[in-house]
Backbone as numpy.savetxt, mean C-alpha at the origin, in Angstrom:
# Nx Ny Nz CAx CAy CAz Cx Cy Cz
-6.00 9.83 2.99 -7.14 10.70 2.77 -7.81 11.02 4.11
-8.06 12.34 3.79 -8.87 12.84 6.07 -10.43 12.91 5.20
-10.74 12.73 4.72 -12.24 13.00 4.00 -13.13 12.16 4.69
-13.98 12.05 5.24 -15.31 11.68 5.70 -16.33 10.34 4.78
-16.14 11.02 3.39 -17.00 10.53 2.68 -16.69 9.61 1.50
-15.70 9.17 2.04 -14.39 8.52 0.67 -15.61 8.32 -0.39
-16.64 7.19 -0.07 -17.56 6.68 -1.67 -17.59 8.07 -2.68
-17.50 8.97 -2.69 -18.25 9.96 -3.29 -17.02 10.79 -3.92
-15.71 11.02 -3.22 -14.96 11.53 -3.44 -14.35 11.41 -5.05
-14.09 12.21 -5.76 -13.41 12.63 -7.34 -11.94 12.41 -7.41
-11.68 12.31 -8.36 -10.10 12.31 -8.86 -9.74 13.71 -9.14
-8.60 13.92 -8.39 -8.00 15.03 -8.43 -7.78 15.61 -10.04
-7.03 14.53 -10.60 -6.53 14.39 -11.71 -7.27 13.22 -12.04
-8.39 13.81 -13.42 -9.00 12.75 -13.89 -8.46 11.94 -14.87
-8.40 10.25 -15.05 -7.72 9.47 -15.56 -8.39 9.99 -17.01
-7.32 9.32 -17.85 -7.94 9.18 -19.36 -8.69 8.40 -19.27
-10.06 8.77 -20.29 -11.23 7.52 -19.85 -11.17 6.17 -20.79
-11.77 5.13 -20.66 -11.34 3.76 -21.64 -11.45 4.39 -23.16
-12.47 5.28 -23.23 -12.80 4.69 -24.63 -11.81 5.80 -25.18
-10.39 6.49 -24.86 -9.77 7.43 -25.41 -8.46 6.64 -25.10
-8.54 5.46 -24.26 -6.97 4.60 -24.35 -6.10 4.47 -25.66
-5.09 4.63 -25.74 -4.60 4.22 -27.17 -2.90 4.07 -26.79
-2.55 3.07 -27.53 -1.22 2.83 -27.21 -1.14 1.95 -26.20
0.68 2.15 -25.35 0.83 1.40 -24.26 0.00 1.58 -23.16
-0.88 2.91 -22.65 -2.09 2.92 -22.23 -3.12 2.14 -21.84
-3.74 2.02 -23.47 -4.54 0.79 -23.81 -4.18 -0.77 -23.77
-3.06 -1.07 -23.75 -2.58 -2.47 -23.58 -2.52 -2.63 -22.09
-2.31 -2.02 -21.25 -2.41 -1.38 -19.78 -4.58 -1.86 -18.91
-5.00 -1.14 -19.99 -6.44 -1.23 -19.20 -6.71 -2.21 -19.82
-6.77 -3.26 -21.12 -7.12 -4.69 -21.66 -6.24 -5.36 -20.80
-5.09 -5.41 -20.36 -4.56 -6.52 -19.43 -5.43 -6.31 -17.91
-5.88 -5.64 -17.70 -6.46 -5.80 -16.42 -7.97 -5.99 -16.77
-8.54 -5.92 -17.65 -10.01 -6.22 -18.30 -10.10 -7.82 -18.36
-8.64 -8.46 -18.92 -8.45 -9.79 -19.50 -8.27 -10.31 -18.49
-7.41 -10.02 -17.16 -7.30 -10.40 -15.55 -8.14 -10.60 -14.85
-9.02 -9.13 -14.45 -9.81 -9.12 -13.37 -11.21 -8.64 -13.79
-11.59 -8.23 -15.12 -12.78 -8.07 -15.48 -13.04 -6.57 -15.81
-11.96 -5.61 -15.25 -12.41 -3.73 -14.67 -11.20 -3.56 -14.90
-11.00 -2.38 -14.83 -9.09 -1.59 -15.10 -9.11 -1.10 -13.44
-7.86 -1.11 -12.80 -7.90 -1.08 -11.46 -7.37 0.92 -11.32
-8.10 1.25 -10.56 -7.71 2.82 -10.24 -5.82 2.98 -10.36
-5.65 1.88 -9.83 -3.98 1.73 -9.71 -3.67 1.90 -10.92
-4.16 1.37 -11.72 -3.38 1.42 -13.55 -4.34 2.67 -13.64
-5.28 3.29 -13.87 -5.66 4.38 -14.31 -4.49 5.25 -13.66
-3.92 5.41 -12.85 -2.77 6.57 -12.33 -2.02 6.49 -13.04
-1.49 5.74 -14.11 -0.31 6.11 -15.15 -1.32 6.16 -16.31
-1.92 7.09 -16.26 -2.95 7.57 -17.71 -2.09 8.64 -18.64
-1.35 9.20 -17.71 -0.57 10.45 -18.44 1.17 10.09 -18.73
1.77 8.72 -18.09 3.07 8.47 -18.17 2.58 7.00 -18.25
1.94 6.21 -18.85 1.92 4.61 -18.98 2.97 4.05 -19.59
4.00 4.89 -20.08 5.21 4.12 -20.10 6.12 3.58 -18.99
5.61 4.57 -18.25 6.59 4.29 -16.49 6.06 2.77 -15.50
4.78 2.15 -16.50 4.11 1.32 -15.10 4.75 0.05 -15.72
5.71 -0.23 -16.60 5.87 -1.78 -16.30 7.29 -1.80 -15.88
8.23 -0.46 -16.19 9.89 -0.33 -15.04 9.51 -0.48 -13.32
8.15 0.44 -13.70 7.77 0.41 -11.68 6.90 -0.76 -11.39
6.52 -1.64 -11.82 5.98 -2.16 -11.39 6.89 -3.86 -11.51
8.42 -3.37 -12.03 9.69 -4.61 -12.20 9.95 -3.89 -11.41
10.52 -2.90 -10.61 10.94 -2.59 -9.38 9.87 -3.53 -8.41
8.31 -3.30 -8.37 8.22 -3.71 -7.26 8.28 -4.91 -7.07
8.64 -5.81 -8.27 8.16 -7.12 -8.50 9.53 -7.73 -7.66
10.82 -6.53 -7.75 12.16 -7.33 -7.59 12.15 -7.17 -5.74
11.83 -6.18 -5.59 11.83 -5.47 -4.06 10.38 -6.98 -3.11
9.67 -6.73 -3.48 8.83 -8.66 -3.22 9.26 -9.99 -3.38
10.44 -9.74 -4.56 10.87 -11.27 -4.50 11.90 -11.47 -3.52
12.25 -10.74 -2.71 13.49 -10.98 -1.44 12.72 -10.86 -0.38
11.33 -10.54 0.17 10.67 -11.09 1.44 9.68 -11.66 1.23
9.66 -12.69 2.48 8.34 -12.97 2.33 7.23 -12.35 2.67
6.34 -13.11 1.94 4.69 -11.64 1.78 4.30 -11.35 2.98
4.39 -12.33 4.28 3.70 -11.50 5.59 4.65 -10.33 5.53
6.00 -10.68 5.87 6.79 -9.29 6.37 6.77 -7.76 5.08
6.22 -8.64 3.93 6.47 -6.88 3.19 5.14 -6.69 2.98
3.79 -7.17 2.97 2.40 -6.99 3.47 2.82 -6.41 4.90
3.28 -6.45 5.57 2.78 -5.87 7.20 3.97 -4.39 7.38
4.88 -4.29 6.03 5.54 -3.32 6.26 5.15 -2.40 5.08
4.10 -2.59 4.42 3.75 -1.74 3.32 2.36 -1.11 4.02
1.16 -1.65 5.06 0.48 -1.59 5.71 1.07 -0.24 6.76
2.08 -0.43 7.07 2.80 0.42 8.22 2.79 1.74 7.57
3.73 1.87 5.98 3.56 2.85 5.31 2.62 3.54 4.52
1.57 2.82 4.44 0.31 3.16 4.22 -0.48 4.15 5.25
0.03 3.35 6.18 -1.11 4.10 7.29 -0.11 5.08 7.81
1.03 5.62 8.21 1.96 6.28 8.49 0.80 7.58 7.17
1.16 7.63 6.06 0.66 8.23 4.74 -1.06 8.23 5.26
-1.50 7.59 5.45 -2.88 7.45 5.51 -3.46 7.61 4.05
-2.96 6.67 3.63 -3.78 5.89 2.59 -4.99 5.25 1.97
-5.96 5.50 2.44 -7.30 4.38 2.08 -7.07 3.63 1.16
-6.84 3.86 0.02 -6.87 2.46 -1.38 -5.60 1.63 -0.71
-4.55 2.06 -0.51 -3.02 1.59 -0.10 -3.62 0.25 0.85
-4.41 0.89 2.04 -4.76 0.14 3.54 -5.38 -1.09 3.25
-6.58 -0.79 2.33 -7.45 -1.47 1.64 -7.18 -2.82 1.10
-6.43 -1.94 -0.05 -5.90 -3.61 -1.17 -4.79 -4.41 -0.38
-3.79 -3.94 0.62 -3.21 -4.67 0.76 -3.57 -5.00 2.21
-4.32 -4.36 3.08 -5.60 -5.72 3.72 -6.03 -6.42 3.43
-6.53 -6.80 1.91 -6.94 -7.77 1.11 -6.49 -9.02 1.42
-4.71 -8.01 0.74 -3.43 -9.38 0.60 -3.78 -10.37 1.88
-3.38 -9.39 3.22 -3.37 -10.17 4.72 -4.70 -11.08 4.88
-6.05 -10.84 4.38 -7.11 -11.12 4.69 -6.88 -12.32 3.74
-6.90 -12.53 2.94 -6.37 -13.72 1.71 -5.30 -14.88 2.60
-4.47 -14.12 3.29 -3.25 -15.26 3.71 -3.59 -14.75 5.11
-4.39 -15.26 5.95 -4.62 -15.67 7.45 -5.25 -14.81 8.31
-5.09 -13.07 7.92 -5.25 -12.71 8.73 -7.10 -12.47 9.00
-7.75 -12.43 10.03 -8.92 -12.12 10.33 -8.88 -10.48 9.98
-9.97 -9.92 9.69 -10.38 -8.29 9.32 -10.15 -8.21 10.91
-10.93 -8.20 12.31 -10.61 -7.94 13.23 -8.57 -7.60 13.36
-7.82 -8.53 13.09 -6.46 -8.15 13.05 -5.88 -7.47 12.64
-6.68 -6.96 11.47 -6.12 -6.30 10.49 -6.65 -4.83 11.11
-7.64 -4.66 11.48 -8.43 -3.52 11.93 -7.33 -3.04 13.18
-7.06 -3.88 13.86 -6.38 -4.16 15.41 -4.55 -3.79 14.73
-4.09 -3.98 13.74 -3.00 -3.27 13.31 -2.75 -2.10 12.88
-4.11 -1.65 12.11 -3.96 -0.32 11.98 -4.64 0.78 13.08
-5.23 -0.25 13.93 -5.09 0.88 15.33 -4.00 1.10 15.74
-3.47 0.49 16.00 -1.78 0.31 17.20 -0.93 -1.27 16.81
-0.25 -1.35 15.90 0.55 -2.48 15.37 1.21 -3.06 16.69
1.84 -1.87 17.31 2.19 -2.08 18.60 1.57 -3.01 19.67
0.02 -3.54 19.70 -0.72 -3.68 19.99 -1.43 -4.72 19.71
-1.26 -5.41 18.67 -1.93 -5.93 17.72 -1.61 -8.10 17.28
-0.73 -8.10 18.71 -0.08 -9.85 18.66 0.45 -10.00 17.73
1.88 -8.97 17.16 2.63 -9.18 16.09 3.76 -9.56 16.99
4.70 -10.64 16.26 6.41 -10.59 17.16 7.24 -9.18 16.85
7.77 -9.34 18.09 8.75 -7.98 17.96 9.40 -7.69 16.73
9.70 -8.76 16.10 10.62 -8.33 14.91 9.53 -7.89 14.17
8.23 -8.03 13.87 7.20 -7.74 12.76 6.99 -5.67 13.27
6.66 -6.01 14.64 6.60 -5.10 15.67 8.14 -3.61 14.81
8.86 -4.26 15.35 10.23 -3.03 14.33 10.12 -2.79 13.45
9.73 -3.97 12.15 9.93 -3.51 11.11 9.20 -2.73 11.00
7.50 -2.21 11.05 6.51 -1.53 11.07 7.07 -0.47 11.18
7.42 -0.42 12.80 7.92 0.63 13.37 8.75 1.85 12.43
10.13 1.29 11.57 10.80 1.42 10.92 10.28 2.04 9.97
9.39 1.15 9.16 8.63 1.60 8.10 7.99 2.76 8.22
7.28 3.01 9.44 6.08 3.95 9.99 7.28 5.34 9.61
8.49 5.35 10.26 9.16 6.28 10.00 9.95 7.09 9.23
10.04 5.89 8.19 10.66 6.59 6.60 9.23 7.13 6.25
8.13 6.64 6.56 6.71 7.36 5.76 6.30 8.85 6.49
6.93 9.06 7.37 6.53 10.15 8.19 7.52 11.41 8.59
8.31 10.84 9.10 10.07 11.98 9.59 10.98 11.11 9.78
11.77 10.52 8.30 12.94 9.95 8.71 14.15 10.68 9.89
13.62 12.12 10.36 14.60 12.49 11.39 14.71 11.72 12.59
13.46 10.88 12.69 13.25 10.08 13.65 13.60 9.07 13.96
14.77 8.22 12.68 15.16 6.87 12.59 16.48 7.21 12.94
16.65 6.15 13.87 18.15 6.57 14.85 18.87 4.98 14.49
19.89 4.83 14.75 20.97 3.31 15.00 20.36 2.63 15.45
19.22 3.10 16.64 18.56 1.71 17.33 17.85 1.34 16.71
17.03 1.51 15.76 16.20 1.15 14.73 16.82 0.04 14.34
17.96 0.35 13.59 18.73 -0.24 13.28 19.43 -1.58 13.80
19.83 -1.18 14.89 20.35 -2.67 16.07 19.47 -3.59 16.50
17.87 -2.74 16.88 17.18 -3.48 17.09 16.88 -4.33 15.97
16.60 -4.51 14.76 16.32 -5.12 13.62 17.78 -6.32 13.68
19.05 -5.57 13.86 20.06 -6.85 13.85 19.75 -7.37 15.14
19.38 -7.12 16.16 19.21 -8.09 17.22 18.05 -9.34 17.02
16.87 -8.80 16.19 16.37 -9.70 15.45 16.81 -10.95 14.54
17.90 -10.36 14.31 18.47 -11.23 13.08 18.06 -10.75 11.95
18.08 -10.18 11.36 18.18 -9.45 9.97 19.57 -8.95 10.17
20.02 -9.29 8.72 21.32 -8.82 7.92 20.70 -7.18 7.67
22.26 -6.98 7.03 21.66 -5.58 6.63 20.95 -5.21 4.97
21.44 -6.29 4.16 20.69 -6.76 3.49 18.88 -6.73 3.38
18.51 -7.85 4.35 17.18 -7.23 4.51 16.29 -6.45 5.17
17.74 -5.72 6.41 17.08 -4.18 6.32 16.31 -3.34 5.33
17.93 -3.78 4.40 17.58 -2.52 2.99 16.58 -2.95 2.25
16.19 -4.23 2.25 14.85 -4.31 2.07 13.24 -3.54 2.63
13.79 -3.83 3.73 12.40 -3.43 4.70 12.39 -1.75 3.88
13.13 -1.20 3.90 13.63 0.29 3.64 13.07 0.75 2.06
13.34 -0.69 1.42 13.05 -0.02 -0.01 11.55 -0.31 -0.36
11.22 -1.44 0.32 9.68 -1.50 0.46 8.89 -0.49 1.01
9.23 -0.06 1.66 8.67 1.40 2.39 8.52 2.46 1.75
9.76 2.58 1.20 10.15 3.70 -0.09 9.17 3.82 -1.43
8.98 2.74 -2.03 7.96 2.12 -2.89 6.49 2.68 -2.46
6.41 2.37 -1.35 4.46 2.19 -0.95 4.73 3.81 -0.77
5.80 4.51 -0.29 5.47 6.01 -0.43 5.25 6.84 -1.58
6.35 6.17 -2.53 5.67 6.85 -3.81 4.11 6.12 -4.51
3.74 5.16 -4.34 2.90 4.50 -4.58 1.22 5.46 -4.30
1.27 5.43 -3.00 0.21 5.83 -1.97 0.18 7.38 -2.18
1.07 8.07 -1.74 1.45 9.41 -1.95 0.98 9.83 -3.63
0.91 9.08 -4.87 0.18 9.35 -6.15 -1.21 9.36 -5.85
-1.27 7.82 -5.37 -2.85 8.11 -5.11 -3.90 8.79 -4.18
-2.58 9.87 -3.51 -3.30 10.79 -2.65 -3.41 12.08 -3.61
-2.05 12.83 -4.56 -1.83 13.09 -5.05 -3.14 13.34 -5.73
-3.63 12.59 -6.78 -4.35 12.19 -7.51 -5.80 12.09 -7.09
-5.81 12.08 -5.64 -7.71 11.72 -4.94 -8.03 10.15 -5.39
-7.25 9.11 -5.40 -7.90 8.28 -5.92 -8.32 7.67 -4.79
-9.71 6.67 -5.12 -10.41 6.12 -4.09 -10.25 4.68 -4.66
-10.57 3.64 -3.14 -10.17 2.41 -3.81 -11.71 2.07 -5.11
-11.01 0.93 -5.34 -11.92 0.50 -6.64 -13.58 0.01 -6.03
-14.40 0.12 -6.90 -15.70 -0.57 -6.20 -15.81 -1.74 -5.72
-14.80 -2.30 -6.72 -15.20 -3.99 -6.21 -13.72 -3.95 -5.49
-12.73 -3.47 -5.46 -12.73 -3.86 -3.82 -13.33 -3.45 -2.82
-14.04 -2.83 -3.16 -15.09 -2.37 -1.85 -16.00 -3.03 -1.62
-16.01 -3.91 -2.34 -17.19 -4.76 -2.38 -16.54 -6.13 -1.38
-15.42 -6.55 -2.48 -14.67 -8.19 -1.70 -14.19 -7.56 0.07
-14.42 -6.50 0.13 -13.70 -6.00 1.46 -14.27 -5.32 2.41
-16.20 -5.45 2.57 -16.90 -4.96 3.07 -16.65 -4.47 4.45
-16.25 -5.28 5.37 -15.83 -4.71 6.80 -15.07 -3.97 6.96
-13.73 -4.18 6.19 -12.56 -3.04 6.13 -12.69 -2.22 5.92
-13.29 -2.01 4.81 -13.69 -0.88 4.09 -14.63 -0.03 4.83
-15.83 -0.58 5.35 -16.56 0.45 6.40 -15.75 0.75 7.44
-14.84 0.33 8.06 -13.53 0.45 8.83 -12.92 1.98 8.28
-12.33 1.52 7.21 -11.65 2.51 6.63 -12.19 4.09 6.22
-13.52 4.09 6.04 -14.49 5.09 5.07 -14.94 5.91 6.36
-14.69 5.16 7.70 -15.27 5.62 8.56 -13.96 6.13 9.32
-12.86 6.09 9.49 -11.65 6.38 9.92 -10.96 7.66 9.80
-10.44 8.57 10.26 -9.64 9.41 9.87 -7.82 9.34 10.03
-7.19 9.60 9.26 -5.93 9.52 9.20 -5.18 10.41 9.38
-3.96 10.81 9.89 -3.25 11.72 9.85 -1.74 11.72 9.22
């Protein structure tokens, strides 16, 4: 999102509202009522296809269970911000902020990852990522070599790759769509979030 004023900003496409849920829909916004207290903007985006969010959301479950969470947190981050994402940047700053990372780091990655006291291999994968989200014309063999010089198989290349793939259709809806992150993560995520609200993306 390039908007200025994210708090204020509308849904492109307005969700179905709770009290018109019915069906797999409705079993959709009570599981996240029964979870976390609120239905998350993320599940309001399958308001019009809520049959599609528990195949996509066993895709993403299978594509997470083959890395570990720093490396597909710091390569979903890459494709987020490649996209320029706000909700995307947000929630899964969360994740990093939850498992070690300081908001300063996190702030300091989505300036320049490059930049940011990651190891080279964290450093590529980003890289990598940054470029399926932007002009895969840009991903050459060395991409590639460099990642096996790391030691990655090609195996969890195609990981890094399909994780990327994922957060693009992911992020790309909720641009799609105008969605803004949720209040209360705006709330558990005060610094970022003024970070973010205050940021422009390209």
């Amino acid at each position: 999102m390039n908007d200025g004023n994210l708090e204020v900003k509308m849904w492109y496409v307005p969700p179905v509202a709770d009290k018109d849920a019915e069906g797999v829909l409705l079993e959709l916004y009570n599981q996240d009522l029964e979870k976390d207290g609120y239905i998350w903007n993320t599940t309001r985006v399958w308001s019009y296809r809520p049959e599609l969010a528990a195949p996509w959301r066993q895709v993403l479950k299978i594509i997470r269970s083959n890395m570990r969470l720093r490396a597909y947190e710091l390569v979903t981050i890459a494709a987020s911000r490649a996209i320029g994402c706000v909700y995307c940047m947000l929630a899964h700053g969360e994740v990093l902020h939850k498992n070690g990372f300081s908001v300063q780091q996190i702030i300091a990655i989505l300036e320049d990852f490059h930049t940011a006291d990651l190891s080279p291999l964290e450093v590529h994968m980003m890289d990598y990522a940054f470029k399926i989200s932007t002009d895969t014309s840009l991903i050459t063999q060395a991409d590639i070599d460099l990642l096996h010089q790391d030691g990655l198989n090609n195996q969890q290349i195609s990981d890094i790759a399909m994780a990327a793939v994922a957060r693009n259709f992911m992020s790309r809806m909720f641009e799609a769509f105008g969605v803004n992150p949720d209040p209360e993560l705006q709330v558990r995520e005060p610094e970022l979030w003024d970070y973010l609200k205050k940021s422009r993306f390209s």
